[in-house]
mmCIF file of C-alpha atoms in Angstrom:
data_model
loop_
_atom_site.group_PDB
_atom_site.id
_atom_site.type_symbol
_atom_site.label_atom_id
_atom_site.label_comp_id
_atom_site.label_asym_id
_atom_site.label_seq_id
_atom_site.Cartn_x
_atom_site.Cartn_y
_atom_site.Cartn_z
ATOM 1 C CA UNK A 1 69.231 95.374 121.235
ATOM 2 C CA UNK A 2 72.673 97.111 121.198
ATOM 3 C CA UNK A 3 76.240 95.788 121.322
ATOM 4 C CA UNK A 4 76.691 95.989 124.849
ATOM 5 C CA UNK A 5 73.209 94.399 125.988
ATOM 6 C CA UNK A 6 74.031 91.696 123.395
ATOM 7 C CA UNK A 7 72.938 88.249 124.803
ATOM 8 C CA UNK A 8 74.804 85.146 124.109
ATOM 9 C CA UNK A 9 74.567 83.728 120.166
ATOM 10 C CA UNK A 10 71.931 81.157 121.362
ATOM 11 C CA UNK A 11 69.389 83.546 122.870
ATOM 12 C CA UNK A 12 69.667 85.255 119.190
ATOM 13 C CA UNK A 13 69.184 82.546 117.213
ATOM 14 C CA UNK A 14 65.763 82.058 119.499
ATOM 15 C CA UNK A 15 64.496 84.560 118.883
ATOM 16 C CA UNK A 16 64.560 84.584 115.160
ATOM 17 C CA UNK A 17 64.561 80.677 114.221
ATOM 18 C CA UNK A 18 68.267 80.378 113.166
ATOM 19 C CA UNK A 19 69.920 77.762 114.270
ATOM 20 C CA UNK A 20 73.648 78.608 115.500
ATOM 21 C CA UNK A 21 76.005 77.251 112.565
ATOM 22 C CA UNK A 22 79.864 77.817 111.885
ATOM 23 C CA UNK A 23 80.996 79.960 109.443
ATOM 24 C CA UNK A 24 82.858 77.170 107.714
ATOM 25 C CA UNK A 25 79.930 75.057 107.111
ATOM 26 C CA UNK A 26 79.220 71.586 108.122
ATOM 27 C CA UNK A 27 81.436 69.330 105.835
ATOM 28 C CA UNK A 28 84.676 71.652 106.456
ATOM 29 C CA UNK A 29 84.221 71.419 110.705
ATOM 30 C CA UNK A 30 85.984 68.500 110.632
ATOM 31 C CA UNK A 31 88.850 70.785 109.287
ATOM 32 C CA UNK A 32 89.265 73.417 111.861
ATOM 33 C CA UNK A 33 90.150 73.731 115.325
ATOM 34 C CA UNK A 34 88.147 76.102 116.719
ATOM 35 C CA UNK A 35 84.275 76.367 115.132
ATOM 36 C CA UNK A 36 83.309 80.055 114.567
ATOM 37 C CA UNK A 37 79.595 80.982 115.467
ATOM 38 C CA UNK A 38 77.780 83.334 113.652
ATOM 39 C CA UNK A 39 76.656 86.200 116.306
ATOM 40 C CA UNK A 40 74.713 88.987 113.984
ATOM 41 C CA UNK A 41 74.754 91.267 116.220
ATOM 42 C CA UNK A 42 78.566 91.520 116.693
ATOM 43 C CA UNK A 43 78.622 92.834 112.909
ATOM 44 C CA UNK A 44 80.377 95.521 112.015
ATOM 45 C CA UNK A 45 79.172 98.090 109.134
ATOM 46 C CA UNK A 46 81.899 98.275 107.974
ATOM 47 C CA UNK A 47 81.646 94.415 107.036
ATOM 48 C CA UNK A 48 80.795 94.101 103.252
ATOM 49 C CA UNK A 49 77.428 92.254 103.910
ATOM 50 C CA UNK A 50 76.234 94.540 106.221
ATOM 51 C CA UNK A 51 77.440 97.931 104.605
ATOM 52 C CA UNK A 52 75.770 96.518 101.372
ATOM 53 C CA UNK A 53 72.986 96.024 102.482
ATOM 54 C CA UNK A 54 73.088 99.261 104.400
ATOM 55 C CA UNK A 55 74.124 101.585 100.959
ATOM 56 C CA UNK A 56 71.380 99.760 98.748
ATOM 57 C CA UNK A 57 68.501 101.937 100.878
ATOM 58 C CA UNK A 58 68.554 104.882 97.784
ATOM 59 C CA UNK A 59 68.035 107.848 100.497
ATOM 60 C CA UNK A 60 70.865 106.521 103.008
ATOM 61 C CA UNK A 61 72.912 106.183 99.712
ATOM 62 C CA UNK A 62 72.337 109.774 98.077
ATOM 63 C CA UNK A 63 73.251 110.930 101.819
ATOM 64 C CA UNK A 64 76.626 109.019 101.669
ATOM 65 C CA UNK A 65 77.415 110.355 98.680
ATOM 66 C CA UNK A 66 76.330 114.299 99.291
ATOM 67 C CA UNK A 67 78.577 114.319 102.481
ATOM 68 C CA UNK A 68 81.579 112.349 100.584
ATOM 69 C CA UNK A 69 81.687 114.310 97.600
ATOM 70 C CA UNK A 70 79.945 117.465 98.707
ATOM 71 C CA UNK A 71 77.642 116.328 95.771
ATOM 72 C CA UNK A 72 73.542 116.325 96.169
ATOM 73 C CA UNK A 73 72.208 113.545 93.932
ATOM 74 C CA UNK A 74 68.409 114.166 95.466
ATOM 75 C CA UNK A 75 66.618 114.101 92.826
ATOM 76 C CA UNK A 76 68.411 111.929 90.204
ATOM 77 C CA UNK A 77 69.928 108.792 91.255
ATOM 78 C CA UNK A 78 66.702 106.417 90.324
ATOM 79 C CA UNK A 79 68.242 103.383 91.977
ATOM 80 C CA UNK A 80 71.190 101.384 93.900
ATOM 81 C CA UNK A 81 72.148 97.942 92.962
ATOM 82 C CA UNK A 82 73.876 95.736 95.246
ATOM 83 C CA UNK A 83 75.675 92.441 94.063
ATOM 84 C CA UNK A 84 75.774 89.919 96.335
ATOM 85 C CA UNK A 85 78.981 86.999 96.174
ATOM 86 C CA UNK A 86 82.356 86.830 97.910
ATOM 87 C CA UNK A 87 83.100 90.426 96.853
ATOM 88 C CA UNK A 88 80.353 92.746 97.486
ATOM 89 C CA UNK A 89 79.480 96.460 96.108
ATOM 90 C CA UNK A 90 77.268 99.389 95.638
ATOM 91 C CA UNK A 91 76.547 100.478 91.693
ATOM 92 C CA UNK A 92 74.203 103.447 90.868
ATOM 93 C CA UNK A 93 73.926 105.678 88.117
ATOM 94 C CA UNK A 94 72.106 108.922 86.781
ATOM 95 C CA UNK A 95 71.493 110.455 83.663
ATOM 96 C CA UNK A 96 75.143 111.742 83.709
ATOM 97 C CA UNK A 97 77.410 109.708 86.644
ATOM 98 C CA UNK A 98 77.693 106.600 87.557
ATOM 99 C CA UNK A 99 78.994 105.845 91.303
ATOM 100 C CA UNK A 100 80.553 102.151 92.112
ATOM 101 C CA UNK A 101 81.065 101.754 95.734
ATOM 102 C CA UNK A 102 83.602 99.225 97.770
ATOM 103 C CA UNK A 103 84.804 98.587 101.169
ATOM 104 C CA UNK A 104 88.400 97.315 101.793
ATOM 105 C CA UNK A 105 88.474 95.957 105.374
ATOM 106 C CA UNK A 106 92.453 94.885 104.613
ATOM 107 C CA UNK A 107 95.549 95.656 102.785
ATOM 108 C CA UNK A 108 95.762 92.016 100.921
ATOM 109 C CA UNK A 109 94.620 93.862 97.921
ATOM 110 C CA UNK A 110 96.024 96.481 96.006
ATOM 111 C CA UNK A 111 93.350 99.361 95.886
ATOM 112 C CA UNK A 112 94.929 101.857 93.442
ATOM 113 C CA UNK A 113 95.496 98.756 90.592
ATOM 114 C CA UNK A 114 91.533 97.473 91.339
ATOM 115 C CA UNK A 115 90.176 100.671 90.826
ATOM 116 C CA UNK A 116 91.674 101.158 87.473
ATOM 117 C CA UNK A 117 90.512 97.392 86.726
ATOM 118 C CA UNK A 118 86.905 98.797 88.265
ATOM 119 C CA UNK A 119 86.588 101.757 85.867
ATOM 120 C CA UNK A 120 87.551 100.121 82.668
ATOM 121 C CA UNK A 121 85.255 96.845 82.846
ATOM 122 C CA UNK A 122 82.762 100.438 83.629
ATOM 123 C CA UNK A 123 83.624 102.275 80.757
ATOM 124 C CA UNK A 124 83.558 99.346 78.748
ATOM 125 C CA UNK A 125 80.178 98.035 79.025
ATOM 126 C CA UNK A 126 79.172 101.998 78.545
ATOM 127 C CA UNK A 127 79.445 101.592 74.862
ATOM 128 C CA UNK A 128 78.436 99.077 72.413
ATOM 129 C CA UNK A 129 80.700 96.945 70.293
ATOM 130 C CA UNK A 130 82.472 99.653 67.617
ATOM 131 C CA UNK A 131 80.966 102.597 69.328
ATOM 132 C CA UNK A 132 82.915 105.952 67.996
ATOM 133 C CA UNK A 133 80.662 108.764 70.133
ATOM 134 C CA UNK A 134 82.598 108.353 73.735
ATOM 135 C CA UNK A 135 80.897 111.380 74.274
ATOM 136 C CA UNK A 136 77.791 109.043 75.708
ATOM 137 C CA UNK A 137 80.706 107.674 78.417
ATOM 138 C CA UNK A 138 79.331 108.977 81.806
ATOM 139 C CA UNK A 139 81.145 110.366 84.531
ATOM 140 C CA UNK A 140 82.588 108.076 86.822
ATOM 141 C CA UNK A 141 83.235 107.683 90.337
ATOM 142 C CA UNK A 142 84.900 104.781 91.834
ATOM 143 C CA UNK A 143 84.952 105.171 95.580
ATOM 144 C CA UNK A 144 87.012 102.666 98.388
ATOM 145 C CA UNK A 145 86.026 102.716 102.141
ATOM 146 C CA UNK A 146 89.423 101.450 103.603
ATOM 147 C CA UNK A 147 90.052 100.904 107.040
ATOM 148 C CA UNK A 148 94.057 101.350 106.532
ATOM 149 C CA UNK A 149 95.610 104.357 105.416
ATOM 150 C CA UNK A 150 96.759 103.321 102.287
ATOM 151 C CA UNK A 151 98.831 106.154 101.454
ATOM 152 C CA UNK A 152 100.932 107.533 104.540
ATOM 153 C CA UNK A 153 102.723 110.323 102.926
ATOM 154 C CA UNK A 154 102.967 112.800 100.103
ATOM 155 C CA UNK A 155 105.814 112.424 97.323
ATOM 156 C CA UNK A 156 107.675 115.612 99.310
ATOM 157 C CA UNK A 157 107.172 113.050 102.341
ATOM 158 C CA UNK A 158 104.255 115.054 104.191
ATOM 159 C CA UNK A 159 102.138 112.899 106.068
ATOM 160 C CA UNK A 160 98.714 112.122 105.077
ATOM 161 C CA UNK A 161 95.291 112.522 107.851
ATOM 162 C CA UNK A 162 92.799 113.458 104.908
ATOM 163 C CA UNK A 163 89.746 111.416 105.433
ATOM 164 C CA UNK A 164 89.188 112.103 101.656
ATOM 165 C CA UNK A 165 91.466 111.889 98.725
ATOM 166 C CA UNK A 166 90.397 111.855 95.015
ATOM 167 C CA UNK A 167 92.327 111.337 92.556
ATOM 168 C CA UNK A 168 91.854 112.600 88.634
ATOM 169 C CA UNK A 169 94.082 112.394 85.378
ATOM 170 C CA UNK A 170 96.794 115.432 85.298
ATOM 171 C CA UNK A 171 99.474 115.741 83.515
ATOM 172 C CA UNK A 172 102.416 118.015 85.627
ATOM 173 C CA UNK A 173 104.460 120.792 84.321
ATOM 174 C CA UNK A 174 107.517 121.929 85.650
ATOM 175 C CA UNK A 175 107.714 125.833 85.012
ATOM 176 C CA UNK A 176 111.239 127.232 86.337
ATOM 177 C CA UNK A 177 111.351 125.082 89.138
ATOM 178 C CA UNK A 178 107.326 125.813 90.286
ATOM 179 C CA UNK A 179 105.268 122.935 89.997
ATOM 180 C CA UNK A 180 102.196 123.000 87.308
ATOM 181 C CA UNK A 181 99.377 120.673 86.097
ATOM 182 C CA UNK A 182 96.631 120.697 83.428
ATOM 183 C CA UNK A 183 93.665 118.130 83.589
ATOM 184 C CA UNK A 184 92.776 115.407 81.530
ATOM 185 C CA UNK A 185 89.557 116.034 81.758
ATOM 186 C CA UNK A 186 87.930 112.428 81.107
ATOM 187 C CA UNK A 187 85.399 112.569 84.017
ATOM 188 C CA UNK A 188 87.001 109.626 85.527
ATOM 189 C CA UNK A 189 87.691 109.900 89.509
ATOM 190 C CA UNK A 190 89.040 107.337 92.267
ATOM 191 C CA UNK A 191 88.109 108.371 95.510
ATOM 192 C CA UNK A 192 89.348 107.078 98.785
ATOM 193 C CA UNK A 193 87.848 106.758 102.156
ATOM 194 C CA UNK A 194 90.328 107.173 104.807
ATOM 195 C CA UNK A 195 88.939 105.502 107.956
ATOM 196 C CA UNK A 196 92.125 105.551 109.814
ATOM 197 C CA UNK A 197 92.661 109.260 109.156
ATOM 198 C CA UNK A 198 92.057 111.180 113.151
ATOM 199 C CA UNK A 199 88.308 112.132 113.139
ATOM 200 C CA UNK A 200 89.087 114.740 115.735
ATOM 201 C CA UNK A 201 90.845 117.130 113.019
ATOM 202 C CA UNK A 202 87.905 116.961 110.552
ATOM 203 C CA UNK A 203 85.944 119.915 110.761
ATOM 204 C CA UNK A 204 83.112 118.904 108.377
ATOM 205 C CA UNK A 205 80.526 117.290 111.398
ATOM 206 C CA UNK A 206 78.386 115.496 109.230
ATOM 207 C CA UNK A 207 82.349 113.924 107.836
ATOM 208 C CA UNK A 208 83.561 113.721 111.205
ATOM 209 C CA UNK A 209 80.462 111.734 112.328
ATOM 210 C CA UNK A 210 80.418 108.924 109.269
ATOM 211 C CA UNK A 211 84.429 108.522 110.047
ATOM 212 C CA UNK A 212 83.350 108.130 113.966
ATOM 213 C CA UNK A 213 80.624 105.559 112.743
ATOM 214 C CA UNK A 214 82.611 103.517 110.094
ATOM 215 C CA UNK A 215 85.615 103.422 112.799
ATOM 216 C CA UNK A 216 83.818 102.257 115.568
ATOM 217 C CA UNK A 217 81.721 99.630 113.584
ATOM 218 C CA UNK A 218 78.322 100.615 115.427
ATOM 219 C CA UNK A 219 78.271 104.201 116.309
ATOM 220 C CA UNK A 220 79.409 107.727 116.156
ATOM 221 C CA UNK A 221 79.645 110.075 119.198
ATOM 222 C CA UNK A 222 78.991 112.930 116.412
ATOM 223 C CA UNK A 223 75.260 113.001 115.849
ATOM 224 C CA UNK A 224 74.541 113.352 111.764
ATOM 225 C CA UNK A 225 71.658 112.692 109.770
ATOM 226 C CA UNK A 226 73.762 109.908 107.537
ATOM 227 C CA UNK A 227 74.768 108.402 110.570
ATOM 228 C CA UNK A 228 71.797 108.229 112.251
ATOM 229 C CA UNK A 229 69.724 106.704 109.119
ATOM 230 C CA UNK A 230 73.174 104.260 108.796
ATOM 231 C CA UNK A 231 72.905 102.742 112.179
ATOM 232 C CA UNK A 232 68.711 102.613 112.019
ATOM 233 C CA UNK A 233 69.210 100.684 108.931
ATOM 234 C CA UNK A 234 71.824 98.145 110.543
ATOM 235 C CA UNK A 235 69.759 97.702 113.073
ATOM 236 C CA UNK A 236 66.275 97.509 111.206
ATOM 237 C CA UNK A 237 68.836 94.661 108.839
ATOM 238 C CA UNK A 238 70.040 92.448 111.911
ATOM 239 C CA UNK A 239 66.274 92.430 113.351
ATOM 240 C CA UNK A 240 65.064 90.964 109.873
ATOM 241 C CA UNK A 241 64.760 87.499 109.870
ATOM 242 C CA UNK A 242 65.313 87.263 106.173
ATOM 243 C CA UNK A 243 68.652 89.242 105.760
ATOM 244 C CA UNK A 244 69.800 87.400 109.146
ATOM 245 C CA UNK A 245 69.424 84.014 106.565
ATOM 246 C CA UNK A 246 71.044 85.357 103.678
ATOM 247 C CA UNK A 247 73.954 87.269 105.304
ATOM 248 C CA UNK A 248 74.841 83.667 107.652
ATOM 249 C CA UNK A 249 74.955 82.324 103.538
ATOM 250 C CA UNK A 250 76.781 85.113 102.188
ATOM 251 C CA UNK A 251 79.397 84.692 105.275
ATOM 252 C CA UNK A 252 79.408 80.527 104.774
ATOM 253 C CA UNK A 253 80.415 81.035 100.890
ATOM 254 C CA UNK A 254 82.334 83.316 101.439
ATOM 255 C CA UNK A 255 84.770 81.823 104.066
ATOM 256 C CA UNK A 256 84.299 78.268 102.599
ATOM 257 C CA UNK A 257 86.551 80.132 99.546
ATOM 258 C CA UNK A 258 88.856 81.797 101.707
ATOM 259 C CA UNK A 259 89.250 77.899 103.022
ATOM 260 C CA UNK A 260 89.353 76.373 99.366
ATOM 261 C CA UNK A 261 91.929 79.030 98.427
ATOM 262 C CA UNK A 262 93.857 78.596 101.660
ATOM 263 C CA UNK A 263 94.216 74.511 100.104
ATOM 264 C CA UNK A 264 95.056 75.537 96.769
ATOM 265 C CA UNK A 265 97.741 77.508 98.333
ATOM 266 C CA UNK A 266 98.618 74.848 100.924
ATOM 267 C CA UNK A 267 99.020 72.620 97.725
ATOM 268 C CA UNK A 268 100.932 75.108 95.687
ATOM 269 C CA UNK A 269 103.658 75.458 98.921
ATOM 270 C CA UNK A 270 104.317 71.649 98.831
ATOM 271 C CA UNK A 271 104.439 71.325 95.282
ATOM 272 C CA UNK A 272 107.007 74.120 95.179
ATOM 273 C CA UNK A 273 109.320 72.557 97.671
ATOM 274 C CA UNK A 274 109.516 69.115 96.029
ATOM 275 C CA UNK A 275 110.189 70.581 93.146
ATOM 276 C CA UNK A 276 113.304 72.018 95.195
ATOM 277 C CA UNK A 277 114.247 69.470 96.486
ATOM 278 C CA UNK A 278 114.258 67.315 92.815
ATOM 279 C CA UNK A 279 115.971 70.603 91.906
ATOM 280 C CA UNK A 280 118.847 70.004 94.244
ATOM 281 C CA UNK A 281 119.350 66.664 93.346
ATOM 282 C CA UNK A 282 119.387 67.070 89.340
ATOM 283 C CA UNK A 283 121.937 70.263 90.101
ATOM 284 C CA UNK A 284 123.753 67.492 92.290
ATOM 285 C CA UNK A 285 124.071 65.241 89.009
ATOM 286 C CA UNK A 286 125.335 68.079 87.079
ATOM 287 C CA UNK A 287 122.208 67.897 84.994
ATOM 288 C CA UNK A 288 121.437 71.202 82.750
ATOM 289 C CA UNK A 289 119.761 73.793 83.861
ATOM 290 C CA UNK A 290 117.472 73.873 81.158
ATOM 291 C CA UNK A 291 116.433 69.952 81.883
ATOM 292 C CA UNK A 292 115.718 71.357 85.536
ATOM 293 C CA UNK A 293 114.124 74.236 84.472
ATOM 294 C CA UNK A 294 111.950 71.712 82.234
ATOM 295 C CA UNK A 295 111.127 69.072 85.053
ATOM 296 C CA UNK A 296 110.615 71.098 87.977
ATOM 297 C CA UNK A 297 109.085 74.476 86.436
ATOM 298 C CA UNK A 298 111.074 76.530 88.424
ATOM 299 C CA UNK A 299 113.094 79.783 87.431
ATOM 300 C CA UNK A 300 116.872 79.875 86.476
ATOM 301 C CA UNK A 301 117.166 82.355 89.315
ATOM 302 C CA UNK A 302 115.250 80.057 91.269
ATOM 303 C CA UNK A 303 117.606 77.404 90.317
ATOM 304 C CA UNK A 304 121.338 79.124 90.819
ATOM 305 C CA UNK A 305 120.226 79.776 94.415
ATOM 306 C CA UNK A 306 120.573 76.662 95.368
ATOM 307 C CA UNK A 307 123.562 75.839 94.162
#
């Protein structure tokens, strides 16, 4: 069935058992305006539960990575993990490199910070508890799909359209004005994915075509091997009844937290401006600021502004 031949979310669910449910659940409806159905088709893969479940599949995976890095992993990679929860990524590893994959569908996060979070909670569990040899430390690849262009423009203020960037550990040298670098060396690279770079200046097709596919969400108008086993795979996944199951859980849990931390934050708000407001009046009874600071928890600077 393709996106535009996509029947209504009720016709779907006939045809493979599944009832039509919200995304919030059934004791949080109550709580939202408008309910949310759960149309599988309408998927992106560039959504974390389907682009998961799409880099898992060892031979689409050793693709992805040949035509990102330039690197063929044919005959080494032995398997691709998956870990399923409300964030979702691709882990594999050879005798030599380990490869941890993530897709960043918006700019709430800071991607540069997570990925050196990502590679040492890696490195770490590399080597046992007073390990000296950090020779046995593999070499690492940490790798973002983002949808935003993260970095516009270069420090001299050049703008950026790469739709690849990595990034290793250099030290630079400035030699008579000329601009020099030497390596660090430690085998440790971030890589990023630029989705939003233009796809009609890459000259790489079998590049060009996975930036076509992961922009549009279902296909690309360059024909490539990756993306033709990517979008097989999608739609071998959204005909299963099984992954049609678990992905409508994976969505539920996952938006139930966004809900639950939406409350906490809700919560937080309020809290914060009655303790304002009991700020104002202690500053109005000439109170000290370090009994206001005590009561209300808020800053000094916090504080003097309202004065």
């Amino acid at each position: 069935m393709s996106i535009k031949d996509n029947k209504h979310v009720d016709d779907i669910s006939c045809q493979t058992n599944i009832s039509p449910m919200s995304f919030f659940g059934d004791e949080n409806k109550n709580n939202i305006n408008q309910e949310i159905l759960f149309d599988i088709e309408s998927i992106k893969i560039t959504e974390n539960v389907l682009f998961t479940s799409i880099l898992v599949n060892k031979n689409i995976f050793k693709e992805f990575i040949n035509v990102i890095l330039g690197i063929n992993r044919e005959q080494h990679i032995d398997s691709v993990a998956g870990y399923r929860g409300v964030r979702l990524d691709v882990y594999a590893e050879d005798k030599t490199t380990i490869y941890n994959i993530e897709i960043q569908t918006s700019d709430e996060h800071n991607i540069p910070k997570r990925t050196r979070v990502y590679s040492g909670n890696i490195d770490r569990k590399q080597l046992k508890r007073g390990e000296k040899n950090f020779n046995k430390i593999k070499r690492l690849y940490i790798i973002f799909v983002s949808t935003d262009n993260i970095f516009k423009k270069t420090e001299l203020g050049t703008e950026i359209n790469e739709p690849i960037l990595i990034f290793e550990n250099i030290a630079l040298l400035n030699r008579n004005g000329c601009m020099d670098y030497v390596k660090l060396n430690d085998e440790s690279y971030k890589v990023i994915v630029n989705i939003a770079c233009d796809s009609n200046k890459i000259n790489n097709k079998d590049l060009k075509s996975l930036i076509e596919l992961l922009k549009d969400g279902y296909t690309a108008e360059t024909p490539s091997n990756l993306s033709n086993m990517m979008e097989s795979e999608a739609k071998r996944l959204k005909a299963d009844d099984e992954w049609r199951s678990d992905s409508m859980l994976t969505y539920e849990q996952a938006l139930t937290k966004k809900m639950e931390e939406g409350r906490k934050e809700g919560r937080k708000e309020g809290e914060k401006k009655r303790n304002l407001e009991v700020a104002k009046s202690m500053l109005s009874d000439n109170l000290p600021i370090k009994m206001i600071i005590r009561y209300t928890g808020l800053s000094e600077e916090e504080i003097e502004k309202l004065r």
